[in-house]
Short mmCIF file of C-alpha atoms in Angstrom, two decimals:
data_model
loop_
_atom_site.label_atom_id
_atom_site.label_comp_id
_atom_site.label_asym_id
_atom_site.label_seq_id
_atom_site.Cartn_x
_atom_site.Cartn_y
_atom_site.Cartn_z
CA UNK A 187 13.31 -14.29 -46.87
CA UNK A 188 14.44 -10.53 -45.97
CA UNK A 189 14.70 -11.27 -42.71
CA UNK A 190 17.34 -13.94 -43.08
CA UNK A 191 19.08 -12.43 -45.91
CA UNK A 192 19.71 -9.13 -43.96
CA UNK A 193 19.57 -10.84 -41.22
CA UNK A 194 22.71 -8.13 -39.95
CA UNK A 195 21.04 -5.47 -41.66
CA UNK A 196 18.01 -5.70 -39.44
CA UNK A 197 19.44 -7.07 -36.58
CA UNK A 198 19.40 -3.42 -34.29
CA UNK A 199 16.64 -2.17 -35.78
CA UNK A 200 14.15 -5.10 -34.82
CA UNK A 201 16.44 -4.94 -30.82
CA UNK A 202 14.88 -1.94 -31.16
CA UNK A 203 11.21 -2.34 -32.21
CA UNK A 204 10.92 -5.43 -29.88
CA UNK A 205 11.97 -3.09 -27.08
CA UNK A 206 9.41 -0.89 -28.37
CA UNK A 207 6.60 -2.70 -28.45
CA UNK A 208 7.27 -4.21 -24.65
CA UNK A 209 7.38 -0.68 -23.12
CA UNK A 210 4.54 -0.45 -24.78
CA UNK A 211 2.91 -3.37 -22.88
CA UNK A 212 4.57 -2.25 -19.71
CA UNK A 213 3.16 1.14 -19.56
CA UNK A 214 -0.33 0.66 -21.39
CA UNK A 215 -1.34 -2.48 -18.92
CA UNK A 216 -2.00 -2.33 -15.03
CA UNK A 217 -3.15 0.84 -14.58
CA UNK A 218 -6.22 -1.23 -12.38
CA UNK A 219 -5.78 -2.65 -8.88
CA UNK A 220 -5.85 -6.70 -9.41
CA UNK A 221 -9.55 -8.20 -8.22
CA UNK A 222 -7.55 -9.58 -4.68
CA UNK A 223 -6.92 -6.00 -3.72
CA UNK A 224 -10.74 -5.45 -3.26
CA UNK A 225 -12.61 -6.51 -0.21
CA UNK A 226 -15.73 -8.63 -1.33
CA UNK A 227 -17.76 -7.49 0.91
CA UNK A 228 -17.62 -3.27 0.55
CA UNK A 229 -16.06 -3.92 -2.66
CA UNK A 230 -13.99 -0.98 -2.34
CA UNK A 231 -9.96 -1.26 -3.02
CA UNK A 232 -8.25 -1.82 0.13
CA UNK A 233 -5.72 0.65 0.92
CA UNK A 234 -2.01 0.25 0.81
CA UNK A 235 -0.19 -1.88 2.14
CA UNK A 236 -3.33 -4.56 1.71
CA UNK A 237 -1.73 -6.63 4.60
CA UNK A 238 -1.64 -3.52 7.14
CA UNK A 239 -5.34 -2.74 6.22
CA UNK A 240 -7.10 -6.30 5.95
CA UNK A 241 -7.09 -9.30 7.45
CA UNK A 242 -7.25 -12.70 5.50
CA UNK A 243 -9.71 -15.40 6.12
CA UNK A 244 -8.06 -18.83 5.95
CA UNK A 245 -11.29 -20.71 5.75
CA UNK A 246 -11.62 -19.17 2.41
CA UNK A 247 -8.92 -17.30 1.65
CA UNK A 248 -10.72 -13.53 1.44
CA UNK A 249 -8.90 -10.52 2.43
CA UNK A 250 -11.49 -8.84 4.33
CA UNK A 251 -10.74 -4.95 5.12
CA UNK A 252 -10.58 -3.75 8.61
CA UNK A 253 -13.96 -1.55 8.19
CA UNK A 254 -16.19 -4.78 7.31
CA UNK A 255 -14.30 -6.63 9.81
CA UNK A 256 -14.91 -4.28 12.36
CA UNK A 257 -18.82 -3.99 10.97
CA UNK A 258 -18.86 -8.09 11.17
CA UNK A 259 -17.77 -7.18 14.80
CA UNK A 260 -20.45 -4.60 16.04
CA UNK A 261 -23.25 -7.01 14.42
CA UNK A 262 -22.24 -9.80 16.61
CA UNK A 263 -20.43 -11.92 13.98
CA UNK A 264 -16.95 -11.55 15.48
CA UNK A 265 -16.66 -15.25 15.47
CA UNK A 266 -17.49 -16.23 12.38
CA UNK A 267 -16.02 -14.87 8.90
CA UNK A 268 -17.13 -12.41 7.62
CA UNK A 269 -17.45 -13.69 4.38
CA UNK A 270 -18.18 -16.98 3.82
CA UNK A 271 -19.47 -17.65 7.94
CA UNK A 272 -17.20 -19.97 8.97
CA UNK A 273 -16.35 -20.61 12.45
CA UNK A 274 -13.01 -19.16 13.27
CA UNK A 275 -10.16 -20.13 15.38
CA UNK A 276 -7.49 -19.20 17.17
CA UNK A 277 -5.94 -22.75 16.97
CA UNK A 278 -2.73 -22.39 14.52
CA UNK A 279 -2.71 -26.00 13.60
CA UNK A 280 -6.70 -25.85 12.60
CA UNK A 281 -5.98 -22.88 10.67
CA UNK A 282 -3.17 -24.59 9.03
CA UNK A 283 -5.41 -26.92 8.01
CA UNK A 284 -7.73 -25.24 6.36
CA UNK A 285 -5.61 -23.46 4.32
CA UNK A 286 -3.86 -26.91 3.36
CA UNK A 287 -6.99 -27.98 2.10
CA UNK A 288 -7.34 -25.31 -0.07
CA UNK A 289 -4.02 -25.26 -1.63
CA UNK A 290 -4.35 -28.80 -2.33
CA UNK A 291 -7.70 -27.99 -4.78
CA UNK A 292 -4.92 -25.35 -6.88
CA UNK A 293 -6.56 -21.91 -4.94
CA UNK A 294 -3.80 -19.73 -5.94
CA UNK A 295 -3.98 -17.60 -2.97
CA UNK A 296 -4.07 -20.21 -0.51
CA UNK A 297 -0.80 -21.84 -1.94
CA UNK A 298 0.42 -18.44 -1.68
CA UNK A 299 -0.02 -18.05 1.50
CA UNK A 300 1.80 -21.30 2.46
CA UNK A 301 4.63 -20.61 0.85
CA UNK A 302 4.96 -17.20 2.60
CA UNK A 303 4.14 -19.33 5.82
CA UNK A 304 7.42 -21.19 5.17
CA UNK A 305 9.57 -18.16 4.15
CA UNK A 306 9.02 -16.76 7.43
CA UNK A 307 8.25 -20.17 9.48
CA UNK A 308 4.92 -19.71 10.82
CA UNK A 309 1.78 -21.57 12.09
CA UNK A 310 4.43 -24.62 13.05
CA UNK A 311 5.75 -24.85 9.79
CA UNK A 312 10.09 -25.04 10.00
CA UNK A 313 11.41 -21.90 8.20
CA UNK A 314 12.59 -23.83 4.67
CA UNK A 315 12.87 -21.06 1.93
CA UNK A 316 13.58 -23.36 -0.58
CA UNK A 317 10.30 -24.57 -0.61
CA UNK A 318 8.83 -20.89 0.17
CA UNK A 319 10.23 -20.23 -3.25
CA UNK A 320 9.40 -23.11 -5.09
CA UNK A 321 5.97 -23.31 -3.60
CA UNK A 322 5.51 -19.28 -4.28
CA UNK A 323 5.99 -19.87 -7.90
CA UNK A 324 3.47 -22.08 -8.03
CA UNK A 325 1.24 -19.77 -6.70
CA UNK A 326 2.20 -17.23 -9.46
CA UNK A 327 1.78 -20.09 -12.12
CA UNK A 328 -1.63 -20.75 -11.24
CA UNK A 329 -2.02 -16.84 -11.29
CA UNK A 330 -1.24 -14.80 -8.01
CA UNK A 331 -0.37 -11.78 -8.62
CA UNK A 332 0.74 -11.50 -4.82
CA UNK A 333 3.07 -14.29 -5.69
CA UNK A 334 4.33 -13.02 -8.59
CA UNK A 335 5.29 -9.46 -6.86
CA UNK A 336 7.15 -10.96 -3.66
CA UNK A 337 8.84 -13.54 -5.80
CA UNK A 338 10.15 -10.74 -8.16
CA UNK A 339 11.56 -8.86 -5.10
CA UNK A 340 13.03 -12.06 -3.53
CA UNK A 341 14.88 -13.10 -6.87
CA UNK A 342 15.72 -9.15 -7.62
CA UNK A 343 17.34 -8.67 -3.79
CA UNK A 344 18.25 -11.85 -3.14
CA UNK A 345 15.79 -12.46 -0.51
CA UNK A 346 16.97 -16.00 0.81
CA UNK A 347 18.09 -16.90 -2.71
CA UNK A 348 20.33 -16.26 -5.02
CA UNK A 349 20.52 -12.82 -6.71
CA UNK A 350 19.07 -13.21 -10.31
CA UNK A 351 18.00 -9.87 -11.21
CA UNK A 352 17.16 -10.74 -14.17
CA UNK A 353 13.95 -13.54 -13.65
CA UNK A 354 13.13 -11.05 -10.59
CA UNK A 355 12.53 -7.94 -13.17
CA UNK A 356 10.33 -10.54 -15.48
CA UNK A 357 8.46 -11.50 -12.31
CA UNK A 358 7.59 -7.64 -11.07
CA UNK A 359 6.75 -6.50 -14.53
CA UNK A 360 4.04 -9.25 -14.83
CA UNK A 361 3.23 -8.40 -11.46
CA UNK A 362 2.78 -4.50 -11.92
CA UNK A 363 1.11 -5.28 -15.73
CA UNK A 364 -1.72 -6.71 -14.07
CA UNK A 365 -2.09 -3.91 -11.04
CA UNK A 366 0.24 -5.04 -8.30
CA UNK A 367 1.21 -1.13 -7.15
CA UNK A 368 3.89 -2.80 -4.82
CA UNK A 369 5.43 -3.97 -7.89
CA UNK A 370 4.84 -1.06 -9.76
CA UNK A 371 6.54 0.90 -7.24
CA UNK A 372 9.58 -1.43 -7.26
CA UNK A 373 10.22 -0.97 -11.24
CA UNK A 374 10.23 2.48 -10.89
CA UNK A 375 12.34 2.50 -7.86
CA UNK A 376 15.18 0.47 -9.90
CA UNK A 377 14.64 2.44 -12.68
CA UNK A 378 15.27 5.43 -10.37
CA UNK A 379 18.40 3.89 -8.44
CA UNK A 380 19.84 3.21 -12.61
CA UNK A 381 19.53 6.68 -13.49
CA UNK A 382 16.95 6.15 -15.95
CA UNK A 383 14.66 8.85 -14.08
CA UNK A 384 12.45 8.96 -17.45
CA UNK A 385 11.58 5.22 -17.10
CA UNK A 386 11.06 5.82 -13.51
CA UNK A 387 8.69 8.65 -13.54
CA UNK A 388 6.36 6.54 -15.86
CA UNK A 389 6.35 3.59 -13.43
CA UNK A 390 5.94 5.98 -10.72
CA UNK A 391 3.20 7.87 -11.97
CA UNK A 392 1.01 4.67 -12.25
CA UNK A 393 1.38 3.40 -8.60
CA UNK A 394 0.95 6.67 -7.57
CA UNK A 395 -2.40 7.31 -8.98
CA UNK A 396 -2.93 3.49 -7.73
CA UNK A 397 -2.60 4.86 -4.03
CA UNK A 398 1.11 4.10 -3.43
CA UNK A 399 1.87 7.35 -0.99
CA UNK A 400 5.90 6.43 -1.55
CA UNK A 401 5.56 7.09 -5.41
CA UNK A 402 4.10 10.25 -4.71
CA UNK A 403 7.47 10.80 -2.00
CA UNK A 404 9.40 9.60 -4.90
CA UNK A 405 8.19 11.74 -7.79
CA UNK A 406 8.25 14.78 -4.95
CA UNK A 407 12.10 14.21 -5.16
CA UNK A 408 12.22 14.24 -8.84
CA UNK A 409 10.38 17.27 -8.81
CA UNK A 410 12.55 19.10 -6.18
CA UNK A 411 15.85 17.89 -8.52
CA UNK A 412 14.14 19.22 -11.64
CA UNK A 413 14.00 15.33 -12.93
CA UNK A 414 9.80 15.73 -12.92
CA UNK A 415 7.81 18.79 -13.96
CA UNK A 416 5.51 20.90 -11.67
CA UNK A 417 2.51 19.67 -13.91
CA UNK A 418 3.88 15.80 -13.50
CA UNK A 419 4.06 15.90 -9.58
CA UNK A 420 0.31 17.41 -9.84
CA UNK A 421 -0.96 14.78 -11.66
CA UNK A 422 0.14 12.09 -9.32
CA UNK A 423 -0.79 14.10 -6.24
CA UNK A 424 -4.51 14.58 -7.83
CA UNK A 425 -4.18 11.07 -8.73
CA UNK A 426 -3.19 9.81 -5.83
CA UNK A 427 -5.40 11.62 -3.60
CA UNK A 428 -8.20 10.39 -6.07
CA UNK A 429 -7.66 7.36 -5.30
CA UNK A 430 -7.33 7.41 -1.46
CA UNK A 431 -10.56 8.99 -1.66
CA UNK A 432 -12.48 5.86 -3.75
CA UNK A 433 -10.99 3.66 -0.71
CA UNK A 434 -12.82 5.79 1.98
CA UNK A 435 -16.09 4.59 4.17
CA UNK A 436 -17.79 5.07 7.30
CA UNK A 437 -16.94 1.53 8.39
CA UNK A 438 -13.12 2.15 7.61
CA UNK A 439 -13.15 5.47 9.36
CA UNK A 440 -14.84 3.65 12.46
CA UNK A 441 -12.39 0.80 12.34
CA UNK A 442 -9.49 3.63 12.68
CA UNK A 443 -11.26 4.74 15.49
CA UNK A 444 -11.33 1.31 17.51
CA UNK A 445 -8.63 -1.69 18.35
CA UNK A 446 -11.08 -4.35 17.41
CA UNK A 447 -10.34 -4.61 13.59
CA UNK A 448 -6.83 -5.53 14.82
CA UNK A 449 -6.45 -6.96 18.21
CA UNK A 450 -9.37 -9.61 18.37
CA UNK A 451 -8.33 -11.05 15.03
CA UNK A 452 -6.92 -14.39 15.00
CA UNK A 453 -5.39 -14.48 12.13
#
C-alpha cells in the first residue's frame, strides 16, 4: 500500500489536501439563512440580530417577527400566539412549563432555550452554567444551529467555561456551514484578529451578503487598509443591502412605528 510505504513521503502533501478540501466545505456551504431564522408566518428572514427583531413563542417554540406580532396585535389576537393560538401568559413558572414539556419530547429549540435559561438564570431557574453548557450541547446534537453558534463562542471566549479554542472553532464552523451569520461573522472576525485577512474577507463576505451590517463595518476597514478591493467592499454592500431588502414588509415597517411588538410581549 503507497500510502503506508511512503507513508513520510506523503505525509505534508495529504496535511495539505485535507486542508484543502475542508476550506472547501467551509466556504462552499451556508451561504442560506438556517429554516429558524424565518418567521413562519410572513416567511420572510428575520433581520439581524433574530432575538432583537422577534419574539419566541414558548408554547411552541416559533420565533415570530415583530411585524406579524404586531399584525396578530391589531387583529385582536394579542393574547393568543400567533402561530399555533395558544393562550399566553405572563406567568414565568407556566411558561417554564411549557417549554419543559417540549424539551422533554427532544424539540431542539426548546432544549435550547433552557439551557440559555440557566446560563443567564432566568424564569426561576438558579444560574448553573454547567448545566447551560451541557444542556446547550444537547441542543446542538439534536441539531440547533442556535446552539451550536453560542456554544462555539462560549468554548472559543471562555464564556463561563474553560477556554478551549479549539472545540469552540469546530462548533462555529458547523454553525456558520449551515447559515448561522452570527457565526459566520465570528470566523471571520478571528480570522481577522490572526492576521489571516484573506481567510477573513471570505468569511466576511458571506455574512455580509447574509445581512450581518458588522461584516459590511468590517470589510469597510479592510478596504480603507488596502486588505479588500474597491470591487470586494461593493459586492458585500450590494449584497448586503440585497438582503435587508428581501427582509422588508409593511407589517415590519408598522411594527417600527409602534411599542406594541415589544412592550406588551410576555415573553
Amino acid at each position: 500500500d503507497c500510502q503506508k510505504a511512503h507513508r513520510k513521503q506523503h505525509k505534508r502533501a495529504c496535511k495539505k489536501r485535507v486542508a484543502e478540501l475542508k476550506d472547501e466545505q467551509l466556504y462552499s456551504r451556508g451561504h442560506e439563512r438556517p429554516e429558524g431564522d424565518f418567521c413562519p408566518i410572513c416567511t420572510l428572514a428575520i433581520p439581524l440580530p433574530v432575538v432583537r427583531h422577534s419574539g419566541i413563542m414558548v408554547c411552541c417554540m416559533k420565533s415570530i417577527c415583530d411585524g406579524c406580532s404586531a399584525a396578530a396585535g391589531r387583529r385582536g389576537m394579542s393574547r393568543h400566539c400567533p402561530y399555533c393560538r395558544t393562550p399566553m401568559t405572563c406567568n414565568k413558572a407556566d411558561q417554564l412549563a411549557m417549554v419543559q414539556a417540549r424539551a422533554a419530547k427532544r424539540d431542539p429549540a426548546a432544549i435550547h432555550f433552557l439551557g440559555l435559561t440557566y446560563f443567564h438564570g432566568e424564569m426561576g431557574i438558579q444560574k448553573d452554567i454547567r448545566k447551560a453548557v451541557e444542556i446547550t450541547e444537547e441542543a446542538a446534537e439534536l441539531g440547533s444551529v442556535e446552539a451550536l453558534s453560542h456554544i462555539g463562542y462560549w468554548y472559543t471566549e471562555g464564556v463561563g467555561v474553560e477556554v478551549d479554542e479549539a472545540k469552540g472553532m469546530e462548533f462555529s464552523r458547523k454553525a456558520a456551514m449551515q447559515g448561522n451569520a452570527g457565526s459566520r461573522h465570528f470566523l471571520g472576525m478571528y480570522e481577522f484578529e490572526k492576521c489571516n485577512y484573506d481567510r477573513a474577507l471570505r468569511h466576511l463576505m458571506i455574512s455580509a451578503k447574509l445581512g450581518h451590517e458588522l461584516s459590511v463595518e468590517a470589510i469597510k476597514i479592510l478596504f480603507k487598509n488596502r486588505l479588500a478591493t474597491k470591487k470586494q467592499y461593493t459586492e458585500a454592500l450590494r449584497g448586503y443591502q440585497d438582503a435587508e431588502e428581501d427582509m422588508k414588509s409593511h407589517d415590519r415597517d408598522l411594527a417600527k412605528k409602534i411599542e406594541s411588538g415589544r412592550s406588551s410581549r410576555c415573553w
